[in-house]
Coordinates of C-alpha atoms in Angstrom, one line a residue:
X1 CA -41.1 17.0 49.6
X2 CA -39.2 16.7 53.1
X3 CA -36.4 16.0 51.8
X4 CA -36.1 18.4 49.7
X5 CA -37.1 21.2 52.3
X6 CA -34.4 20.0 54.3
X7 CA -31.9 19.9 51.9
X8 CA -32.8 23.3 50.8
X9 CA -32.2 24.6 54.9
X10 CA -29.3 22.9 54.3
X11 CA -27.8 24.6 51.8
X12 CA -28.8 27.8 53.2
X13 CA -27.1 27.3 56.2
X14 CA -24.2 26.8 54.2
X15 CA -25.0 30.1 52.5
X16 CA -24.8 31.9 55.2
X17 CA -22.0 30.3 57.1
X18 CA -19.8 31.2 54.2
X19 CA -20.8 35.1 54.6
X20 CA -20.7 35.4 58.9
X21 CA -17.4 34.1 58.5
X22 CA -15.5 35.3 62.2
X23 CA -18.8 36.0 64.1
X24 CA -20.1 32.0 63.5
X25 CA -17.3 31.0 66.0
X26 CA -16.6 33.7 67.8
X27 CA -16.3 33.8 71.4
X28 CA -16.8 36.6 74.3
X29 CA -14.3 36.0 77.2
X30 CA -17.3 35.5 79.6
X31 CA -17.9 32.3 77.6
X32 CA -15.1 30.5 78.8
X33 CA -15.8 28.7 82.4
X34 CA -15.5 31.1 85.6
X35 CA -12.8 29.4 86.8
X36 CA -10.2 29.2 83.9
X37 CA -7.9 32.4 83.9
X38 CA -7.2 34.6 80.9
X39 CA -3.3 34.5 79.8
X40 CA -2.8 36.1 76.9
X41 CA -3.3 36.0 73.4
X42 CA -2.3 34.2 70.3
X43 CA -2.1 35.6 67.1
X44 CA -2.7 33.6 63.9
X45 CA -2.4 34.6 60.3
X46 CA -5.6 32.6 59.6
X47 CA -9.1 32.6 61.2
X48 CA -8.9 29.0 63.4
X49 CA -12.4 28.2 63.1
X50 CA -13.4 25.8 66.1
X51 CA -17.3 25.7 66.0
X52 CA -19.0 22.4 65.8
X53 CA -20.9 23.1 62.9
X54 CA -22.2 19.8 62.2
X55 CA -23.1 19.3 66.0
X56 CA -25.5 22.4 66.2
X57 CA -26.5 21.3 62.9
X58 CA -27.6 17.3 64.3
X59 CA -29.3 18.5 67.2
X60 CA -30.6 21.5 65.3
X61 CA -31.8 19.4 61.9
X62 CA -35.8 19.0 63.5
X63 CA -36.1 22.5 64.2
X64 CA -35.0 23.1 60.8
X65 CA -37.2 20.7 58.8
X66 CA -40.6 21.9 60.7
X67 CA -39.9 25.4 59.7
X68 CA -38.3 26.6 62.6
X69 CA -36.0 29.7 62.5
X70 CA -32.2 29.6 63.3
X71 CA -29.3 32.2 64.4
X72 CA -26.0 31.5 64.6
X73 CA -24.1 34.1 66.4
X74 CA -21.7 32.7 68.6
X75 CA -23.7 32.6 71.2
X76 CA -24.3 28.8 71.0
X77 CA -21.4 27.8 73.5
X78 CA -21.3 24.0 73.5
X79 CA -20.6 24.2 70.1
X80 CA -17.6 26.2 70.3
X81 CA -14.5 24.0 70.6
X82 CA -11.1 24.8 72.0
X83 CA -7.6 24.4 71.1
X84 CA -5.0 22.8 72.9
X85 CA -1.5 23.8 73.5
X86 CA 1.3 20.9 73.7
X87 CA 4.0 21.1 76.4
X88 CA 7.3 20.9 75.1
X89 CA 11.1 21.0 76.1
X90 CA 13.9 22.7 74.6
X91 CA 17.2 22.5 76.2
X92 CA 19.0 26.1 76.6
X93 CA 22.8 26.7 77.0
X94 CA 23.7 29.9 79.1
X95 CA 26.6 32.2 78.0
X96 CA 28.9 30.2 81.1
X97 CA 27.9 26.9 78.9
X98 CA 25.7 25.2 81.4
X99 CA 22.5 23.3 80.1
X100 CA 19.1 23.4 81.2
X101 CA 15.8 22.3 79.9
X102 CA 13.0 25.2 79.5
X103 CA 9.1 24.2 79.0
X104 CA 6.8 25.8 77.0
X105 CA 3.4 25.5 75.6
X106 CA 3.0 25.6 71.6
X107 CA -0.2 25.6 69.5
X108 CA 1.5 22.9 67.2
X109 CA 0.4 23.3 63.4
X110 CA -1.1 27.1 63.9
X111 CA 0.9 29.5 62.5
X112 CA 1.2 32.6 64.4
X113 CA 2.6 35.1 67.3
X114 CA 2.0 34.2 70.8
X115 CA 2.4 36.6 74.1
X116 CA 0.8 34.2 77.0
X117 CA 2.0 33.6 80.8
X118 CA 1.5 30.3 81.9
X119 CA 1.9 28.5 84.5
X120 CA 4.3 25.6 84.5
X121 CA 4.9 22.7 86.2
X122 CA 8.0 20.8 85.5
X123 CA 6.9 17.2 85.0
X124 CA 9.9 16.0 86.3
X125 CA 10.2 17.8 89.5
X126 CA 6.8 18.7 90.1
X127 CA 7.4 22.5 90.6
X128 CA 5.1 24.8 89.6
X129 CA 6.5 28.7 88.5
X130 CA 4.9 31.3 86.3
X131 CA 6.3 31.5 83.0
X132 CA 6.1 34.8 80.3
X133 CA 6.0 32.9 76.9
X134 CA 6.1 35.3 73.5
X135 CA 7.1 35.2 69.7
X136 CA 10.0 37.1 68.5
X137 CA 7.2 38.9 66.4
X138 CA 6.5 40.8 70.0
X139 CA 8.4 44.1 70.3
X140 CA 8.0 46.0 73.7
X141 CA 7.0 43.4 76.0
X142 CA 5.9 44.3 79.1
X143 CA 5.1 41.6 82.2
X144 CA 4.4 42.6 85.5
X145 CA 2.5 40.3 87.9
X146 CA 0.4 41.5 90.9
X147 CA -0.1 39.4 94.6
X148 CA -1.9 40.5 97.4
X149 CA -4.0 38.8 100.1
X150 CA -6.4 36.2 98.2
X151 CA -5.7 38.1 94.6
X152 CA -3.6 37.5 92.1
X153 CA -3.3 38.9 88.8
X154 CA -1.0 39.7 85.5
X155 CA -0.4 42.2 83.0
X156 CA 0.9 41.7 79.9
X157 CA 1.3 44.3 76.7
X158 CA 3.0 43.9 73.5
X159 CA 3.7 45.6 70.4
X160 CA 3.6 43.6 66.7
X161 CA 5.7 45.9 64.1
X162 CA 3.7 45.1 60.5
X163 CA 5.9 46.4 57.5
X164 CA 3.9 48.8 56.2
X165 CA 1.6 48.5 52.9
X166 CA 1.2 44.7 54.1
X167 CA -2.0 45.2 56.4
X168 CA -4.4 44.0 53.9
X169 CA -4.3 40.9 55.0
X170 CA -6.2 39.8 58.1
X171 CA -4.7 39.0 61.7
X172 CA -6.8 37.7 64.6
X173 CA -6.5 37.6 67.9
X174 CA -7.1 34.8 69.8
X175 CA -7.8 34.7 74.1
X176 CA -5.6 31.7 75.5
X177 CA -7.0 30.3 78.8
X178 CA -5.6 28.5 81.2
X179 CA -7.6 25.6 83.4
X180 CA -7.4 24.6 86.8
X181 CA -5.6 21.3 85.6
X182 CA -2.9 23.0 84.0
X183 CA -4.1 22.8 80.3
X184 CA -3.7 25.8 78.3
X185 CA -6.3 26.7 75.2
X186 CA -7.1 29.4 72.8
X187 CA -10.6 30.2 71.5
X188 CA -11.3 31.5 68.2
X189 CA -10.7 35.4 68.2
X190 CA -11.5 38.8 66.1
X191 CA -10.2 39.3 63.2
X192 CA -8.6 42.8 62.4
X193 CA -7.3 44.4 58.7
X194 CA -7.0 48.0 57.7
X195 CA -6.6 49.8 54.4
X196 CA -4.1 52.4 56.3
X197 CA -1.1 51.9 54.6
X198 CA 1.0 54.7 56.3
X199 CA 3.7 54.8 58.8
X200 CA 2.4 55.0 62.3
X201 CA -1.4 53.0 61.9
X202 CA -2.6 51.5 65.2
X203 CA -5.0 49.3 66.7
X204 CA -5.1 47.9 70.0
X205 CA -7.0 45.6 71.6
X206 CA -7.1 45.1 75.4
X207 CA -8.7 42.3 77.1
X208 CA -9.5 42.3 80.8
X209 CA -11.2 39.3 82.5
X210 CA -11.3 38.0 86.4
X211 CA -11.7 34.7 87.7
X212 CA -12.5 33.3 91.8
X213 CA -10.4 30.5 92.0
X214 CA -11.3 28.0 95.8
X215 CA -8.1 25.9 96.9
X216 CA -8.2 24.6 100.6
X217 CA -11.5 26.6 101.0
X218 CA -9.6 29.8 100.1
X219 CA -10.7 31.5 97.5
X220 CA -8.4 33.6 95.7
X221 CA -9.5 36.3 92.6
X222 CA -7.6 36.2 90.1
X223 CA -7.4 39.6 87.4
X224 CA -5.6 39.5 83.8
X225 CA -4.8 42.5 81.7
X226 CA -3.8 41.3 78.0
X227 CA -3.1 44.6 76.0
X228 CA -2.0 44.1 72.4
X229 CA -0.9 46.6 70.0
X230 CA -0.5 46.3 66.3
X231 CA 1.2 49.5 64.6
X232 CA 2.6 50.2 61.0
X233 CA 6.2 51.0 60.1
X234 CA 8.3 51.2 57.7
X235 CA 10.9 48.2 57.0
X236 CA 14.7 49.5 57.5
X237 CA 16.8 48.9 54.4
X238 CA 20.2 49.6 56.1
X239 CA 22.0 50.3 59.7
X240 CA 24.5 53.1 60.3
X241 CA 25.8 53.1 63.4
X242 CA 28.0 55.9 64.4
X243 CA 30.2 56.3 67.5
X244 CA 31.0 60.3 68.9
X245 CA 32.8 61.3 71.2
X246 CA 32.9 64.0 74.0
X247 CA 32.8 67.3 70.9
X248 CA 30.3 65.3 68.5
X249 CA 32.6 64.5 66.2
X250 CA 32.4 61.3 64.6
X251 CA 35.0 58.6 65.6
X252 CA 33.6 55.8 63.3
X253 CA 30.6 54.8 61.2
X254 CA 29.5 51.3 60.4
X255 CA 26.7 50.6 57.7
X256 CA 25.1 46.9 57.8
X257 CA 22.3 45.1 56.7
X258 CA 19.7 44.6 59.4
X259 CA 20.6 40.9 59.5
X260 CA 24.3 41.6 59.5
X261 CA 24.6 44.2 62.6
X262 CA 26.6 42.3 65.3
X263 CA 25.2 41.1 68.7
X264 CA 28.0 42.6 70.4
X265 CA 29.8 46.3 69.6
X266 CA 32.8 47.5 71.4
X267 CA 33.1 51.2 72.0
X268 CA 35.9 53.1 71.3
X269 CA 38.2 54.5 74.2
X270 CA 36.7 58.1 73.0
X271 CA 33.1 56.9 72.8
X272 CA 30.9 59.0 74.5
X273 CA 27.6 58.4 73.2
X274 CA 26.2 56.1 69.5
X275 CA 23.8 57.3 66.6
X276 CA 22.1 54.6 65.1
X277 CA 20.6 55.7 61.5
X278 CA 17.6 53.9 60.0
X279 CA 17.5 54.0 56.9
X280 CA 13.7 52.8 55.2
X281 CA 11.5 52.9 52.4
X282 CA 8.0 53.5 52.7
X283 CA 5.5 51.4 50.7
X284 CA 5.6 53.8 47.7
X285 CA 9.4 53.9 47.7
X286 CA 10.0 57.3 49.3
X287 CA 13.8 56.9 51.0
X288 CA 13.6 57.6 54.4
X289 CA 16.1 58.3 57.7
X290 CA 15.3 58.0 61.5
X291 CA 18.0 58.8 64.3
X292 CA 18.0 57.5 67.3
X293 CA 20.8 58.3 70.2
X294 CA 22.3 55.8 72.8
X295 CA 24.4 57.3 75.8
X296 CA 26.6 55.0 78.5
X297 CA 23.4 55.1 80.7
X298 CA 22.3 52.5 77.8
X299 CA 23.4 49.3 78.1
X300 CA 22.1 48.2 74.4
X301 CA 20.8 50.0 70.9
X302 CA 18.2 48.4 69.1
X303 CA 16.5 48.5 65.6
X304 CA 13.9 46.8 63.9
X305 CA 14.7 43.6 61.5
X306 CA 12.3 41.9 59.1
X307 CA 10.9 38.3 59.8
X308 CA 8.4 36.6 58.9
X309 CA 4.8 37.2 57.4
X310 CA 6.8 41.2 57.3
X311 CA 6.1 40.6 60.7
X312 CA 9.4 43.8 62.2
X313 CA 10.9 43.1 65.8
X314 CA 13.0 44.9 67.7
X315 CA 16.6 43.5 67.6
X316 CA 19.2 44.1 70.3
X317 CA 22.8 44.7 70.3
X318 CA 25.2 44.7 73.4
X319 CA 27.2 47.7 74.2
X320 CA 30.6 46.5 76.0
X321 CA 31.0 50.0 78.2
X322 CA 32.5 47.7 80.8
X323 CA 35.2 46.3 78.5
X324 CA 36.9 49.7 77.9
X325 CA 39.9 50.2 80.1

């Protein structure tokens, strides 16, 4: 008759895992130790579900089987795991064709966007230097880093560009932390859809924590800002991009596929000013055109290009003003 009972909590547990879904292993900021510092965010495609479940369930088993009432709601912390990020190197070539090795941490395996600032130190050299890490999925990227006496702090804010008519599908945000031994982590995060299929949807999420951080008996208070936006748009189609000169008129136009527009344009002798010409469809297939104008005080036009998981970033094209004689 135990054994049954047992089995039969069980199976309920089970139950009801598979309906809390997110909020099993969720978990606040202020569940992560004092001392680790907030450094952004990673967003994954799926829900990266890191609570112990069969942990809480051995040391939770005798409650169970003399009647005892359970609730899981996150709030069980030693059961909620964390994952780690791998430091790896890639080996970057500069436009003057010299080579140098840049480190970065990667949730290997996880699919998603990342927008983090770590800090790095160069196993080889021992150097330590901050380092803004983000996915081409993040448009608008904003870093700014505060120091004072015995604070520190960042700021970080992002914009991720979903193709719009594709938000059904789920996308969570995830807090990545860093430790005092250099290891950087994500814990599992909220998940967020919307039914708003329209052009110009948002949702942003903002996540603020502090952390007192003691070195040589100096303690220093350390702030993060994360601010993440998600927004709807409308995928562009085509590129026209038109060059005018001093009386508006129209000196050349030049229609491309957004994969196709060249990383480098050179201006005409007569070039005073571009008009770059978006051409979209929304999710019903209404045709659509945006405008956007880029003087000499601009030293690059952008638009926005389809990648992955219709996942739109901002692409950038070089204006060669100086190269006009």
């Amino acid at each position: 008759m135990m054994k049954n009972k047992i089995i039969c909590i069980i199976l309920a547990i089970v139950t009801m895992v598979g309906f809390t879904g997110c909020q099993l292993a969720h978990e606040d900021l202020a569940q992560a130790k004092i001392n680790d510092r907030l450094i952004g965010v990673f967003v994954s495609y799926e829900y990266i579900d890191l609570f112990d479940f069969e942990g809480y369930l051995n040391d939770n088993i005798g409650k169970l089987a003399n009647g005892g009432e359970i609730k899981i709601d996150g709030t069980d912390n030693q059961y909620n795991d964390r994952l780690y990020a791998t430091l790896v190197d890639e080996e970057i070539t500069t436009t003057d064709g010299e080579k140098h090795t840049n480190y970065k941490y990667v949730f290997e395996g996880v699919d998603g966007i990342s927008m983090f600032s770590p800090t790095i130190i160069d196993p080889v050299t021992g150097d330590s230097y901050s380092s803004s890490s983000s996915h081409n999925g993040i448009s608008d990227l904003k870093y700014h880093v505060n120091v004072g006496d015995n604070e520190k702090g960042i700021e970080l804010e992002g914009t991720i560009y979903i193709a719009s008519g594709a938000m059904s599908k789920t996308l969570f945000t995830n807090p990545v932390y860093q430790s005092n031994d250099g290891k950087v982590y994500l814990l599992s995060g909220q998940g967020f859809s919307s039914d708003n299929l329209d052009e110009g949807e948002l949702f942003t999420n903002t996540m603020e924590d502090s952390a007192s951080i003691t070195d040589n008996k100096i303690t220093t208070t350390y702030t993060a800002s994360i601010k993440l936006s998600i927004a709807t748009i409308n995928p562009t189609e085509k590129i026209a991009i038109y060059q005018m000169d001093s009386e508006n008129n129209i000196i050349t136009k030049n229609e491309y596929l957004p994969e196709k527009v060249p990383e480098e344009i050179l201006p005409d002798k007569s070039c005073e000013y571009f008009i770059v010409e978006s051409h979209k469809k929304t999710f019903n297939g209404e045709k659509q055109v945006e405008r956007q104008l880029f003087s000499k005080k601009d030293d690059s036009l952008y638009y926005l290009k389809k990648g992955a998981k219709n996942v739109l970033y901002k692409t950038f094209s070089t204006i060669l003003w100086e190269d006009l004689t």
